[in-house]
Amino acid sequence: MKHLGDWALKALGILLMLAALGFAVSKAPDRSLESLVPRWAPPPSDFLELDGQLVHYRDQGPSSDPLPLVLIHGTSASLHTWEGWAADLSATRRVISFDLPGFGLTGPNAEGDYRDARYVAFVRQLLSRLGVGRAIVAGNSLGGEIAWQLALADPGRVAGLVLVDAGGYDFVPESLPLGFRVARMHGVRELMRWVLPRRAIEDSVLNVYGDPSRVNAALVDRYYELTLREGNRVALMQRMDQLAPGPVERLPEIKVPTLILWGGRDRLIPPPWGEAFHQAIPGSRLVVFPKLGHVPQEEDPAATLAALRDWLPEVAR
């Protein structure tokens, strides 16, 4: 029995040492905005102050364009998710993208308010600050949810709507990214303030891509480092606590040309929800990409841009 007790103590000691080593390896303190700007905010990135918050944005292409394209990213993403679209479209169109409060380099807002209505108000205020009267508004996931609610709240500002795997319905995921699962787990999630294995972010990105071979180290670096931006991890927890379905019963009120793009391999917001938006919004067009996942505009900019360009003539400039 004594030998068994000695063995148990040694095993416990080894486990504690491994746990301490794992904590040390995975320890990930917040990173300051200043430390992240050189890599993640090169030109044409810029910053402006809006209600005391420094907002990271890009305003590309001809400023004379009477109908800019406004691109809104999803949860835990950033304006970088639209880089493929922005680089192409800005040759002839004004393209505006930005990091929403709580994400990217914009970081958390002072009130910890990440409800849909607050995001809609933020976008309206930002567009007014940038002198945008009317625009084609595109959004992915959370960004799509903000986009269609903006069309309802301020219909004179939205000339066309592009919903890319948009949120808003009370959907049930087929698979939830690891980072989102942890952010929803009270108690356990508190560890995420100090510990964040890069592998957890990699698993989350792989989860939302339809083709895992498209996920590379640079892509994971971007998601990982921007998640570490000071305050973003707490903001994600707060956003998860504030999640609520949008007023989807009002979708039939949307009368502007609407394009719905969806990844056929989206396991977070599965394709039937794309069909739900299509049925609810009069005259909308639905395009499904069978091999893409939850962020098709990022995963395959060329294919999704082709669908966008085919639809754009429907929107009067």
Short mmCIF file of C-alpha atoms in Angstrom, two decimals:
data_model
loop_
_atom_site.label_atom_id
_atom_site.label_comp_id
_atom_site.label_asym_id
_atom_site.label_seq_id
_atom_site.Cartn_x
_atom_site.Cartn_y
_atom_site.Cartn_z
CA MET A 1 0.00 0.00 0.00
CA LYS A 2 2.89 2.32 0.79
CA HIS A 3 4.32 1.77 -2.70
CA LEU A 4 0.86 2.48 -4.18
CA GLY A 5 0.67 5.69 -2.15
CA ASP A 6 4.13 6.76 -3.29
CA TRP A 7 3.17 6.05 -6.91
CA ALA A 8 -0.02 8.10 -6.58
CA LEU A 9 1.90 11.04 -5.11
CA LYS A 10 4.46 10.88 -7.91
CA ALA A 11 1.69 10.69 -10.53
CA LEU A 12 -0.05 13.68 -8.96
CA GLY A 13 3.22 15.58 -8.96
CA ILE A 14 3.78 14.83 -12.63
CA LEU A 15 0.24 15.93 -13.50
CA LEU A 16 0.68 19.19 -11.60
CA MET A 17 3.99 19.82 -13.37
CA LEU A 18 2.38 19.14 -16.75
CA ALA A 19 -0.54 21.43 -15.91
CA ALA A 20 1.86 24.19 -14.87
CA LEU A 21 3.87 23.69 -18.05
CA GLY A 22 0.70 23.79 -20.14
CA PHE A 23 -0.36 27.01 -18.44
CA ALA A 24 3.04 28.57 -19.04
CA VAL A 25 3.07 27.57 -22.71
CA SER A 26 -0.52 28.73 -23.29
CA LYS A 27 -0.31 31.89 -21.21
CA ALA A 28 -1.36 34.73 -23.47
CA PRO A 29 -1.51 38.21 -21.93
CA ASP A 30 -3.39 41.04 -23.61
CA ARG A 31 -1.55 42.88 -26.36
CA SER A 32 -1.67 46.64 -26.66
CA LEU A 33 -3.10 48.37 -29.71
CA GLU A 34 0.28 49.97 -30.36
CA SER A 35 2.01 46.58 -30.56
CA LEU A 36 -0.50 45.27 -33.14
CA VAL A 37 -0.76 48.27 -35.46
CA PRO A 38 2.49 47.75 -37.43
CA ARG A 39 1.43 44.32 -38.67
CA TRP A 40 -2.35 44.63 -38.86
CA ALA A 41 -2.97 48.28 -39.76
CA PRO A 42 -0.68 49.21 -42.65
CA PRO A 43 -2.00 51.70 -45.25
CA PRO A 44 -4.79 52.15 -46.21
CA SER A 45 -5.76 51.55 -42.57
CA ASP A 46 -6.64 54.62 -40.56
CA PHE A 47 -8.22 55.47 -37.20
CA LEU A 48 -10.86 57.97 -36.14
CA GLU A 49 -12.40 58.80 -32.79
CA LEU A 50 -16.11 58.15 -32.40
CA ASP A 51 -17.72 58.86 -29.02
CA GLY A 52 -14.40 58.43 -27.28
CA GLN A 53 -13.57 55.16 -29.04
CA LEU A 54 -10.74 54.82 -31.54
CA VAL A 55 -12.12 53.01 -34.60
CA HIS A 56 -9.95 51.11 -37.09
CA TYR A 57 -11.25 51.52 -40.64
CA ARG A 58 -10.29 51.57 -44.32
CA ASP A 59 -11.80 53.90 -46.91
CA GLN A 60 -10.54 52.78 -50.32
CA GLY A 61 -11.25 53.62 -53.94
CA PRO A 62 -12.63 56.79 -55.56
CA SER A 63 -14.12 59.17 -53.00
CA SER A 64 -16.44 60.49 -55.72
CA ASP A 65 -18.35 57.20 -55.92
CA PRO A 66 -22.01 58.12 -55.20
CA LEU A 67 -22.83 54.65 -53.89
CA PRO A 68 -20.05 53.13 -51.77
CA LEU A 69 -19.91 49.53 -50.64
CA VAL A 70 -19.85 49.12 -46.86
CA LEU A 71 -18.47 45.80 -45.58
CA ILE A 72 -19.24 44.56 -42.04
CA HIS A 73 -17.42 41.57 -40.54
CA GLY A 74 -18.68 38.91 -38.14
CA THR A 75 -18.01 37.82 -34.56
CA SER A 76 -14.33 37.55 -33.64
CA ALA A 77 -13.31 38.68 -37.13
CA SER A 78 -12.06 42.04 -38.44
CA LEU A 79 -12.05 44.17 -41.57
CA HIS A 80 -9.30 41.87 -42.90
CA THR A 81 -11.94 39.26 -43.74
CA TRP A 82 -12.94 41.53 -46.68
CA GLU A 83 -9.44 42.19 -48.04
CA GLY A 84 -10.00 40.08 -51.15
CA TRP A 85 -13.19 41.96 -51.98
CA ALA A 86 -11.79 45.40 -51.11
CA ALA A 87 -8.64 45.01 -53.19
CA ASP A 88 -10.66 44.12 -56.27
CA LEU A 89 -13.66 46.42 -55.88
CA SER A 90 -11.70 49.53 -54.88
CA ALA A 91 -10.27 49.80 -58.39
CA THR A 92 -13.60 51.29 -59.47
CA ARG A 93 -15.74 51.67 -56.32
CA ARG A 94 -15.44 53.33 -52.95
CA VAL A 95 -15.16 50.55 -50.37
CA ILE A 96 -15.46 51.13 -46.63
CA SER A 97 -14.60 48.47 -44.05
CA PHE A 98 -13.99 48.71 -40.32
CA ASP A 99 -13.51 46.77 -37.09
CA LEU A 100 -16.67 46.62 -35.00
CA PRO A 101 -16.44 47.49 -31.29
CA GLY A 102 -15.25 44.46 -29.34
CA PHE A 103 -13.23 43.05 -32.22
CA GLY A 104 -10.13 43.68 -34.29
CA LEU A 105 -8.11 46.79 -33.52
CA THR A 106 -11.14 48.88 -32.54
CA GLY A 107 -11.42 46.90 -29.32
CA PRO A 108 -14.04 47.09 -26.57
CA ASN A 109 -16.47 49.90 -25.93
CA ALA A 110 -16.58 51.52 -22.51
CA GLU A 111 -20.07 50.28 -21.65
CA GLY A 112 -19.60 46.64 -22.61
CA ASP A 113 -22.74 46.94 -24.74
CA TYR A 114 -22.70 44.60 -27.74
CA ARG A 115 -26.40 44.30 -28.46
CA ASP A 116 -27.57 44.50 -32.06
CA ALA A 117 -29.19 47.91 -31.58
CA ARG A 118 -25.92 49.37 -30.32
CA TYR A 119 -24.06 48.01 -33.34
CA VAL A 120 -26.66 49.44 -35.73
CA ALA A 121 -26.33 52.84 -34.05
CA PHE A 122 -22.53 52.60 -34.30
CA VAL A 123 -22.64 51.91 -38.04
CA ARG A 124 -25.08 54.75 -38.67
CA GLN A 125 -22.87 57.15 -36.73
CA LEU A 126 -19.69 56.00 -38.50
CA LEU A 127 -21.22 56.35 -41.97
CA SER A 128 -22.46 59.84 -41.13
CA ARG A 129 -18.96 60.73 -39.94
CA LEU A 130 -17.52 59.48 -43.25
CA GLY A 131 -20.06 61.43 -45.25
CA VAL A 132 -21.90 58.40 -46.61
CA GLY A 133 -25.53 59.11 -47.46
CA ARG A 134 -26.56 55.97 -49.35
CA ALA A 135 -24.61 52.74 -49.69
CA ILE A 136 -24.71 49.08 -50.60
CA VAL A 137 -24.24 47.35 -47.26
CA ALA A 138 -22.75 43.85 -47.06
CA GLY A 139 -22.30 41.84 -43.90
CA ASN A 140 -21.08 38.39 -42.90
CA SER A 141 -22.57 36.54 -39.90
CA LEU A 142 -22.99 39.17 -37.15
CA GLY A 143 -22.21 41.77 -39.82
CA GLY A 144 -25.08 40.47 -41.92
CA GLU A 145 -27.39 40.71 -38.92
CA ILE A 146 -26.34 44.33 -38.44
CA ALA A 147 -26.75 45.04 -42.17
CA TRP A 148 -30.36 43.89 -42.45
CA GLN A 149 -31.32 45.59 -39.21
CA LEU A 150 -29.71 48.79 -40.53
CA ALA A 151 -31.87 48.47 -43.65
CA LEU A 152 -34.94 48.39 -41.39
CA ALA A 153 -33.81 51.17 -39.06
CA ASP A 154 -32.54 53.54 -41.76
CA PRO A 155 -34.02 52.45 -45.12
CA GLY A 156 -33.02 55.68 -46.87
CA ARG A 157 -29.34 54.90 -46.28
CA VAL A 158 -29.33 51.33 -47.64
CA ALA A 159 -29.65 51.13 -51.45
CA GLY A 160 -28.76 47.45 -51.63
CA LEU A 161 -28.14 44.62 -49.20
CA VAL A 162 -25.71 41.70 -49.33
CA LEU A 163 -26.14 39.03 -46.65
CA VAL A 164 -23.27 36.56 -46.37
CA ASP A 165 -24.13 33.67 -44.03
CA ALA A 166 -26.01 36.23 -41.97
CA GLY A 167 -27.20 35.93 -38.40
CA GLY A 168 -30.49 37.00 -36.88
CA TYR A 169 -32.62 33.87 -36.79
CA ASP A 170 -32.73 31.69 -33.68
CA PHE A 171 -30.57 29.09 -35.41
CA VAL A 172 -29.10 25.89 -34.00
CA PRO A 173 -25.47 25.31 -35.07
CA GLU A 174 -24.38 21.93 -36.39
CA SER A 175 -20.97 22.69 -34.92
CA LEU A 176 -19.82 25.60 -32.76
CA PRO A 177 -16.22 26.88 -32.97
CA LEU A 178 -14.19 26.05 -29.88
CA GLY A 179 -13.58 29.71 -29.03
CA PHE A 180 -17.32 30.44 -29.03
CA ARG A 181 -18.02 27.38 -26.88
CA VAL A 182 -15.49 28.47 -24.25
CA ALA A 183 -16.79 32.07 -24.30
CA ARG A 184 -20.25 30.75 -23.39
CA MET A 185 -19.06 28.62 -20.46
CA HIS A 186 -19.26 30.65 -17.25
CA GLY A 187 -16.43 29.84 -14.87
CA VAL A 188 -14.31 28.00 -17.41
CA ARG A 189 -14.22 31.02 -19.69
CA GLU A 190 -12.52 33.14 -17.03
CA LEU A 191 -9.32 31.26 -17.82
CA MET A 192 -9.52 32.63 -21.36
CA ARG A 193 -8.54 36.04 -20.00
CA TRP A 194 -5.00 34.77 -19.38
CA VAL A 195 -4.70 31.47 -21.25
CA LEU A 196 -5.33 31.09 -24.96
CA PRO A 197 -3.60 28.28 -26.85
CA ARG A 198 -3.02 29.23 -30.46
CA ARG A 199 -4.33 25.78 -31.36
CA ALA A 200 -7.77 26.75 -29.97
CA ILE A 201 -7.96 29.61 -32.47
CA GLU A 202 -6.71 27.36 -35.27
CA ASP A 203 -9.44 24.81 -34.46
CA SER A 204 -12.04 27.59 -34.51
CA VAL A 205 -10.93 28.84 -37.93
CA LEU A 206 -10.86 25.31 -39.33
CA ASN A 207 -14.39 24.85 -38.02
CA VAL A 208 -15.78 27.75 -40.05
CA TYR A 209 -13.95 27.00 -43.30
CA GLY A 210 -15.47 24.59 -45.80
CA ASP A 211 -12.07 23.57 -47.16
CA PRO A 212 -9.49 23.15 -44.35
CA SER A 213 -6.62 23.28 -46.86
CA ARG A 214 -7.30 27.00 -47.29
CA VAL A 215 -6.37 27.69 -43.65
CA ASN A 216 -2.70 28.67 -43.35
CA ALA A 217 -0.42 29.92 -40.58
CA ALA A 218 -0.72 33.60 -41.54
CA LEU A 219 -4.52 33.40 -41.37
CA VAL A 220 -4.42 31.78 -37.92
CA ASP A 221 -1.88 34.38 -36.78
CA ARG A 222 -4.29 37.15 -37.70
CA TYR A 223 -7.24 35.71 -35.80
CA TYR A 224 -5.04 34.80 -32.83
CA GLU A 225 -3.23 38.11 -32.45
CA LEU A 226 -6.35 40.23 -32.90
CA THR A 227 -8.17 38.12 -30.31
CA LEU A 228 -5.38 39.08 -27.89
CA ARG A 229 -5.98 42.79 -28.46
CA GLU A 230 -6.56 44.32 -25.04
CA GLY A 231 -10.19 43.85 -23.99
CA ASN A 232 -11.35 41.69 -26.90
CA ARG A 233 -11.62 38.45 -24.94
CA VAL A 234 -13.87 40.00 -22.31
CA ALA A 235 -15.88 41.69 -25.08
CA LEU A 236 -16.51 38.31 -26.72
CA MET A 237 -17.84 36.92 -23.44
CA GLN A 238 -20.12 39.93 -23.07
CA ARG A 239 -21.36 39.59 -26.64
CA MET A 240 -22.19 35.94 -26.03
CA ASP A 241 -24.19 36.91 -22.92
CA GLN A 242 -26.13 39.47 -24.96
CA LEU A 243 -26.99 37.26 -27.93
CA ALA A 244 -30.63 37.41 -28.97
CA PRO A 245 -32.52 36.73 -32.21
CA GLY A 246 -33.24 39.76 -34.38
CA PRO A 247 -36.69 40.99 -35.45
CA VAL A 248 -36.89 38.50 -38.32
CA GLU A 249 -40.65 38.96 -38.53
CA ARG A 250 -39.86 42.34 -40.13
CA LEU A 251 -37.67 40.94 -42.94
CA PRO A 252 -40.54 41.22 -45.49
CA GLU A 253 -40.38 44.99 -44.96
CA ILE A 254 -37.01 45.11 -46.74
CA LYS A 255 -37.69 46.40 -50.25
CA VAL A 256 -34.18 47.05 -51.59
CA PRO A 257 -32.32 44.66 -53.93
CA THR A 258 -30.90 41.91 -51.75
CA LEU A 259 -28.24 39.33 -52.55
CA ILE A 260 -27.85 36.36 -50.21
CA LEU A 261 -24.57 34.41 -50.38
CA TRP A 262 -24.17 31.21 -48.37
CA GLY A 263 -21.55 28.53 -47.84
CA GLY A 264 -22.96 25.07 -48.47
CA ARG A 265 -20.64 23.69 -45.78
CA ASP A 266 -21.52 26.30 -43.16
CA ARG A 267 -21.91 24.38 -39.90
CA LEU A 268 -22.34 27.45 -37.70
CA ILE A 269 -25.39 28.88 -39.52
CA PRO A 270 -26.37 26.01 -41.83
CA PRO A 271 -27.68 26.62 -45.39
CA PRO A 272 -31.41 26.27 -44.55
CA TRP A 273 -31.16 29.66 -42.86
CA GLY A 274 -30.00 31.19 -46.13
CA GLU A 275 -33.17 29.83 -47.70
CA ALA A 276 -35.15 31.34 -44.80
CA PHE A 277 -33.77 34.81 -45.58
CA HIS A 278 -34.48 34.25 -49.28
CA GLN A 279 -38.11 33.34 -48.59
CA ALA A 280 -38.59 36.25 -46.18
CA ILE A 281 -37.08 39.11 -48.24
CA PRO A 282 -39.13 39.90 -51.35
CA GLY A 283 -37.24 39.67 -54.65
CA SER A 284 -34.00 38.51 -53.05
CA ARG A 285 -31.46 36.38 -54.87
CA LEU A 286 -29.79 33.38 -53.17
CA VAL A 287 -26.45 31.94 -54.30
CA VAL A 288 -25.01 28.90 -52.49
CA PHE A 289 -21.36 27.85 -52.76
CA PRO A 290 -21.36 24.09 -52.15
CA LYS A 291 -17.72 23.75 -51.03
CA LEU A 292 -17.41 26.87 -48.86
CA GLY A 293 -18.09 27.43 -45.18
CA HIS A 294 -19.24 30.24 -42.90
CA VAL A 295 -16.92 32.95 -44.28
CA PRO A 296 -17.14 32.37 -48.06
CA GLN A 297 -16.02 35.92 -48.91
CA GLU A 298 -12.75 35.22 -47.10
CA GLU A 299 -12.36 31.62 -48.14
CA ASP A 300 -12.88 32.24 -51.88
CA PRO A 301 -13.01 35.97 -52.73
CA ALA A 302 -13.01 35.34 -56.49
CA ALA A 303 -16.05 33.06 -56.57
CA THR A 304 -18.10 35.23 -54.22
CA LEU A 305 -17.08 38.42 -56.05
CA ALA A 306 -18.31 36.93 -59.32
CA ALA A 307 -21.76 36.50 -57.79
CA LEU A 308 -21.65 40.03 -56.39
CA ARG A 309 -20.67 41.56 -59.73
CA ASP A 310 -23.46 39.70 -61.48
CA TRP A 311 -25.96 41.20 -59.04
CA LEU A 312 -24.64 44.77 -58.71
CA PRO A 313 -26.44 46.11 -61.83
CA GLU A 314 -29.72 45.54 -59.98
CA VAL A 315 -28.83 48.39 -57.62
CA ALA A 316 -29.44 51.85 -59.06
CA ARG A 317 -26.54 54.23 -58.51
#
